[in-house]
Amino acid sequence: MSPRTLALVALTLVAFASNSLLCRLALRDGAIDWASFTSIRLASGAVALWILVAVPRRRSPLAEGSARMAGALVLYAVAFSFAYLELNAGTGALVLFGAVQATMIAAGIVGGERPTAWEWLGLAGAVGGLVYLVSPGLEAPDPLGAASMAMAGVAWGFYSLWGRGVPQPGAATAGNFVRAAPFGLIPLALLARQLHVTSEGVLLAAVSGAFTSGVGYVIWYQALRGLTATRAAVVQLAVPIVAAFGGVLLLGESLTWRLGLASVVTLGGVGIAVFGRSRRR
């Protein structure tokens, strides 16, 4: 991995983990409601990507992307924000990441792939770690929050699957954000009497949308040019860990034994599955 690729990967991991930290910070302190956070995040991401991708190419961002990918993006963003009403940053990132990888691996199996024993073992470990994390107990996360974040992970998994092989991934992402932004207004309309917005909350949502989402995705696509598919999957294993320790250091959240053990089992399972897939290839 070249120094340039390594730097891009590091920036990407910080950006992805920061999405969890920013959302949790905004909602935990009551700076903004989850529906407004979602709407501003999608809108600011659309504006940032339009400027970065569509304007230099002098083409409409709607020339790329698709309606189904935009729909998956909306579902991910809505469920992600709602989940962080109750989950801490590390737990949310682990559930999200585990659900994304489990969805993509399961989709491959349904699509006709024949997993190796290593891949079956890894998938079982990843699912087992998530089941342990959300199982009843004093340290179990809120079940509704966990279910919502799992839904966000499934939606992002399908978004990733549908986006594989697109000729212009940056332009497609811009198009998807532009399509998704208007639908981010629906939760606002449904929860009009419960909206609560402060300048701090707007700033956190805008930073999440424009920088850690919009710019973060552009940086990730640049990093992918220097990564194999296996390395790209492996480096993402660090996102929940970065989010968990960021939550401890910046938000004062606790790192429980349950979260620590579930992280090891889930991320280890994903790593084994990726290793098994690499060996088969």
Short mmCIF file of C-alpha atoms in Angstrom, two decimals:
data_model
loop_
_atom_site.label_atom_id
_atom_site.label_comp_id
_atom_site.label_asym_id
_atom_site.label_seq_id
_atom_site.Cartn_x
_atom_site.Cartn_y
_atom_site.Cartn_z
CA MET A 1 0.00 0.00 0.00
CA SER A 2 1.53 3.31 -1.09
CA PRO A 3 1.83 6.23 1.37
CA ARG A 4 -0.84 8.10 -0.61
CA THR A 5 -3.29 5.20 -0.43
CA LEU A 6 -2.54 4.71 3.27
CA ALA A 7 -3.27 8.38 3.94
CA LEU A 8 -6.54 8.21 1.98
CA VAL A 9 -7.61 5.08 3.86
CA ALA A 10 -6.87 6.72 7.22
CA LEU A 11 -8.93 9.79 6.27
CA THR A 12 -11.78 7.57 5.11
CA LEU A 13 -11.89 5.54 8.32
CA VAL A 14 -11.94 8.71 10.40
CA ALA A 15 -14.73 10.13 8.22
CA PHE A 16 -16.88 6.99 8.44
CA ALA A 17 -16.42 6.69 12.20
CA SER A 18 -17.11 10.41 12.60
CA ASN A 19 -20.57 9.93 11.11
CA SER A 20 -21.47 7.86 14.15
CA LEU A 21 -19.82 10.29 16.57
CA LEU A 22 -21.45 13.40 15.07
CA CYS A 23 -24.91 11.86 14.98
CA ARG A 24 -24.67 10.54 18.51
CA LEU A 25 -23.33 13.86 19.81
CA ALA A 26 -26.12 15.85 18.17
CA LEU A 27 -28.94 13.59 19.34
CA ARG A 28 -27.62 12.76 22.80
CA ASP A 29 -27.32 16.40 23.81
CA GLY A 30 -30.65 17.37 22.24
CA ALA A 31 -29.09 19.79 19.78
CA ILE A 32 -31.41 18.55 17.03
CA ASP A 33 -34.09 15.93 16.47
CA TRP A 34 -33.30 12.83 14.42
CA ALA A 35 -35.60 13.73 11.51
CA SER A 36 -34.01 17.17 11.04
CA PHE A 37 -30.53 15.65 11.33
CA THR A 38 -31.38 13.19 8.56
CA SER A 39 -32.82 15.84 6.27
CA ILE A 40 -29.89 18.25 6.69
CA ARG A 41 -27.36 15.45 6.31
CA LEU A 42 -28.81 14.30 2.99
CA ALA A 43 -29.23 17.84 1.67
CA SER A 44 -25.72 18.98 2.61
CA GLY A 45 -24.26 15.78 1.16
CA ALA A 46 -26.11 16.40 -2.09
CA VAL A 47 -24.82 19.98 -2.31
CA ALA A 48 -21.23 18.98 -1.50
CA LEU A 49 -21.16 16.16 -4.04
CA TRP A 50 -22.82 18.31 -6.67
CA ILE A 51 -20.05 20.89 -6.27
CA LEU A 52 -17.24 18.33 -6.11
CA VAL A 53 -18.40 15.93 -8.82
CA ALA A 54 -21.12 17.32 -11.06
CA VAL A 55 -20.00 20.94 -11.50
CA PRO A 56 -16.47 20.14 -12.77
CA ARG A 57 -17.93 17.67 -15.27
CA ARG A 58 -20.60 20.16 -16.36
CA ARG A 59 -23.25 17.49 -16.24
CA SER A 60 -26.39 17.06 -14.21
CA PRO A 61 -25.80 14.78 -11.20
CA LEU A 62 -29.01 12.98 -12.15
CA ALA A 63 -27.20 11.59 -15.20
CA GLU A 64 -25.71 8.94 -12.92
CA GLY A 65 -27.07 6.82 -10.09
CA SER A 66 -30.49 5.17 -9.83
CA ALA A 67 -33.81 5.42 -8.03
CA ARG A 68 -33.35 2.15 -6.14
CA MET A 69 -29.92 3.19 -4.85
CA ALA A 70 -31.37 6.52 -3.75
CA GLY A 71 -34.16 4.66 -1.95
CA ALA A 72 -31.65 2.49 -0.13
CA LEU A 73 -29.69 5.62 0.82
CA VAL A 74 -32.80 7.25 2.30
CA LEU A 75 -33.68 4.14 4.31
CA TYR A 76 -30.10 3.91 5.59
CA ALA A 77 -29.97 7.58 6.63
CA VAL A 78 -33.37 7.54 8.37
CA ALA A 79 -32.74 4.30 10.28
CA PHE A 80 -29.17 5.38 11.15
CA SER A 81 -30.30 8.63 12.79
CA PHE A 82 -33.24 7.06 14.61
CA ALA A 83 -31.02 4.31 16.02
CA TYR A 84 -28.61 6.79 17.58
CA LEU A 85 -31.33 8.11 19.83
CA GLU A 86 -30.53 5.14 22.06
CA LEU A 87 -27.26 3.51 20.94
CA ASN A 88 -23.78 4.71 21.78
CA ALA A 89 -21.32 5.35 18.97
CA GLY A 90 -19.38 2.08 19.20
CA THR A 91 -22.40 -0.19 19.52
CA GLY A 92 -24.16 1.49 16.62
CA ALA A 93 -21.12 1.26 14.35
CA LEU A 94 -20.64 -2.43 15.17
CA VAL A 95 -24.27 -3.33 14.46
CA LEU A 96 -24.20 -1.26 11.28
CA PHE A 97 -20.95 -2.74 10.00
CA GLY A 98 -21.90 -6.31 10.92
CA ALA A 99 -25.27 -6.01 9.20
CA VAL A 100 -23.67 -4.54 6.06
CA GLN A 101 -21.16 -7.36 5.73
CA ALA A 102 -23.69 -10.08 6.60
CA THR A 103 -26.07 -8.69 3.96
CA MET A 104 -23.40 -8.65 1.27
CA ILE A 105 -22.14 -12.14 2.10
CA ALA A 106 -25.70 -13.53 2.25
CA ALA A 107 -26.53 -11.86 -1.08
CA GLY A 108 -23.57 -13.63 -2.63
CA ILE A 109 -24.81 -16.98 -1.34
CA VAL A 110 -28.35 -16.34 -2.65
CA GLY A 111 -26.83 -15.26 -5.95
CA GLY A 112 -25.19 -18.63 -6.43
CA GLU A 113 -21.79 -18.29 -4.79
CA ARG A 114 -20.53 -21.45 -3.11
CA PRO A 115 -18.89 -20.38 0.16
CA THR A 116 -15.89 -22.22 1.49
CA ALA A 117 -15.80 -23.64 5.00
CA TRP A 118 -13.84 -20.54 6.08
CA GLU A 119 -16.56 -18.26 4.74
CA TRP A 120 -19.33 -20.20 6.49
CA LEU A 121 -17.33 -20.07 9.72
CA GLY A 122 -16.76 -16.35 9.34
CA LEU A 123 -20.42 -15.62 8.61
CA ALA A 124 -21.50 -17.68 11.62
CA GLY A 125 -19.03 -15.78 13.80
CA ALA A 126 -20.18 -12.38 12.56
CA VAL A 127 -23.86 -13.17 13.10
CA GLY A 128 -23.13 -14.83 16.44
CA GLY A 129 -21.29 -11.76 17.69
CA LEU A 130 -24.22 -9.51 16.80
CA VAL A 131 -26.72 -11.89 18.40
CA TYR A 132 -24.64 -11.90 21.57
CA LEU A 133 -24.43 -8.09 21.56
CA VAL A 134 -28.21 -7.59 21.38
CA SER A 135 -29.21 -10.57 23.58
CA PRO A 136 -31.09 -9.67 26.78
CA GLY A 137 -29.02 -8.56 29.74
CA LEU A 138 -28.00 -5.53 31.79
CA GLU A 139 -25.51 -4.39 29.14
CA ALA A 140 -27.70 -5.12 26.13
CA PRO A 141 -28.36 -2.13 23.84
CA ASP A 142 -31.84 -0.80 23.32
CA PRO A 143 -33.63 -3.42 21.14
CA LEU A 144 -35.47 -0.86 18.98
CA GLY A 145 -32.26 1.07 18.40
CA ALA A 146 -30.36 -2.10 17.53
CA ALA A 147 -33.11 -3.23 15.14
CA SER A 148 -33.15 0.19 13.47
CA MET A 149 -29.37 0.17 13.02
CA ALA A 150 -29.51 -3.36 11.61
CA MET A 151 -32.06 -2.10 9.09
CA ALA A 152 -29.66 0.72 8.21
CA GLY A 153 -26.92 -1.86 7.68
CA VAL A 154 -29.10 -3.97 5.39
CA ALA A 155 -30.01 -0.88 3.36
CA TRP A 156 -26.36 0.18 3.06
CA GLY A 157 -25.41 -3.37 2.12
CA PHE A 158 -27.84 -3.34 -0.81
CA TYR A 159 -26.69 0.16 -1.73
CA SER A 160 -23.14 -1.16 -1.92
CA LEU A 161 -24.17 -4.24 -3.90
CA TRP A 162 -26.12 -2.23 -6.45
CA GLY A 163 -23.25 0.22 -6.75
CA ARG A 164 -20.61 -2.36 -7.59
CA GLY A 165 -19.32 -1.99 -11.10
CA VAL A 166 -20.84 1.43 -11.85
CA PRO A 167 -18.50 3.21 -14.29
CA GLN A 168 -18.45 6.52 -12.39
CA PRO A 169 -18.96 5.77 -8.66
CA GLY A 170 -18.39 9.36 -7.55
CA ALA A 171 -20.90 10.73 -10.03
CA ALA A 172 -23.35 7.95 -9.15
CA THR A 173 -23.08 8.84 -5.46
CA ALA A 174 -23.76 12.50 -6.27
CA GLY A 175 -26.83 11.50 -8.28
CA ASN A 176 -28.10 9.26 -5.51
CA PHE A 177 -27.73 11.98 -2.87
CA VAL A 178 -29.51 14.52 -5.06
CA ARG A 179 -32.38 12.06 -5.62
CA ALA A 180 -32.50 11.15 -1.92
CA ALA A 181 -32.46 14.69 -0.49
CA PRO A 182 -36.14 15.52 -1.21
CA PHE A 183 -37.27 12.30 0.47
CA GLY A 184 -35.43 13.35 3.60
CA LEU A 185 -38.21 15.92 4.06
CA ILE A 186 -40.83 13.20 4.64
CA PRO A 187 -39.84 12.52 8.30
CA LEU A 188 -39.95 16.29 8.88
CA ALA A 189 -43.54 16.43 7.68
CA LEU A 190 -44.57 13.41 9.77
CA LEU A 191 -42.93 14.75 12.94
CA ALA A 192 -43.60 18.46 12.45
CA ARG A 193 -44.72 18.99 16.05
CA GLN A 194 -41.69 17.25 17.52
CA LEU A 195 -38.95 19.08 15.63
CA HIS A 196 -36.21 20.76 17.64
CA VAL A 197 -33.31 22.48 15.93
CA THR A 198 -30.40 24.53 17.26
CA SER A 199 -27.51 26.13 15.42
CA GLU A 200 -25.17 23.52 16.91
CA GLY A 201 -27.38 20.70 15.67
CA VAL A 202 -27.57 22.15 12.17
CA LEU A 203 -23.77 22.48 12.09
CA LEU A 204 -23.21 18.88 13.22
CA ALA A 205 -25.69 17.54 10.64
CA ALA A 206 -24.18 19.67 7.87
CA VAL A 207 -20.65 18.53 8.68
CA SER A 208 -21.83 14.92 8.71
CA GLY A 209 -23.50 15.30 5.32
CA ALA A 210 -21.03 17.48 3.46
CA PHE A 211 -17.72 16.28 4.86
CA THR A 212 -17.80 12.92 6.63
CA SER A 213 -20.39 11.56 4.17
CA GLY A 214 -20.04 13.46 0.89
CA VAL A 215 -16.32 14.22 0.87
CA GLY A 216 -15.63 11.00 2.76
CA TYR A 217 -17.16 8.92 -0.03
CA VAL A 218 -15.12 10.76 -2.67
CA ILE A 219 -11.91 10.09 -0.69
CA TRP A 220 -12.88 6.44 -0.34
CA TYR A 221 -13.31 6.03 -4.08
CA GLN A 222 -9.84 7.50 -4.54
CA ALA A 223 -8.43 5.07 -1.98
CA LEU A 224 -10.09 2.10 -3.70
CA ARG A 225 -7.85 2.64 -6.73
CA GLY A 226 -4.91 1.48 -4.65
CA LEU A 227 -6.65 -1.41 -2.85
CA THR A 228 -7.61 -4.91 -3.79
CA ALA A 229 -11.18 -5.95 -3.00
CA THR A 230 -9.94 -8.01 -0.05
CA ARG A 231 -7.91 -5.18 1.40
CA ALA A 232 -10.84 -2.80 0.96
CA ALA A 233 -13.02 -5.13 3.02
CA VAL A 234 -10.38 -5.69 5.69
CA VAL A 235 -9.54 -2.03 6.31
CA GLN A 236 -13.21 -1.31 7.02
CA LEU A 237 -12.93 -3.61 10.03
CA ALA A 238 -11.36 -0.66 11.82
CA VAL A 239 -14.42 1.60 11.54
CA PRO A 240 -16.38 0.23 14.57
CA ILE A 241 -13.19 0.20 16.64
CA VAL A 242 -12.41 3.83 15.78
CA ALA A 243 -16.01 4.80 16.54
CA ALA A 244 -16.01 2.94 19.86
CA PHE A 245 -12.81 4.53 21.13
CA GLY A 246 -13.88 7.90 19.72
CA GLY A 247 -17.06 7.60 21.75
CA VAL A 248 -15.05 6.82 24.89
CA LEU A 249 -12.54 9.66 24.40
CA LEU A 250 -14.79 12.37 22.95
CA LEU A 251 -18.28 11.58 24.23
CA GLY A 252 -17.49 10.00 27.57
CA GLU A 253 -19.20 6.72 26.67
CA SER A 254 -18.30 3.50 28.42
CA LEU A 255 -16.62 0.55 26.72
CA THR A 256 -18.37 -2.52 28.15
CA TRP A 257 -17.12 -6.10 28.20
CA ARG A 258 -20.11 -7.11 26.10
CA LEU A 259 -19.25 -4.60 23.36
CA GLY A 260 -15.57 -5.55 23.49
CA LEU A 261 -16.23 -9.29 23.17
CA ALA A 262 -18.93 -8.82 20.53
CA SER A 263 -16.53 -6.63 18.54
CA VAL A 264 -13.82 -9.30 18.60
CA VAL A 265 -16.23 -12.08 17.55
CA THR A 266 -18.09 -10.08 14.89
CA LEU A 267 -15.10 -8.40 13.28
CA GLY A 268 -13.08 -11.60 13.56
CA GLY A 269 -15.87 -13.46 11.77
CA VAL A 270 -15.94 -10.91 8.98
CA GLY A 271 -12.17 -11.12 8.70
CA ILE A 272 -12.29 -14.92 8.43
CA ALA A 273 -14.99 -14.68 5.73
CA VAL A 274 -12.91 -12.19 3.74
CA PHE A 275 -9.83 -14.40 4.14
CA GLY A 276 -11.80 -17.43 2.94
CA ARG A 277 -13.06 -15.52 -0.07
CA SER A 278 -9.54 -14.40 -0.91
CA ARG A 279 -8.20 -17.96 -0.72
CA ARG A 280 -10.95 -19.23 -3.01
CA ARG A 281 -10.09 -16.60 -5.60
#
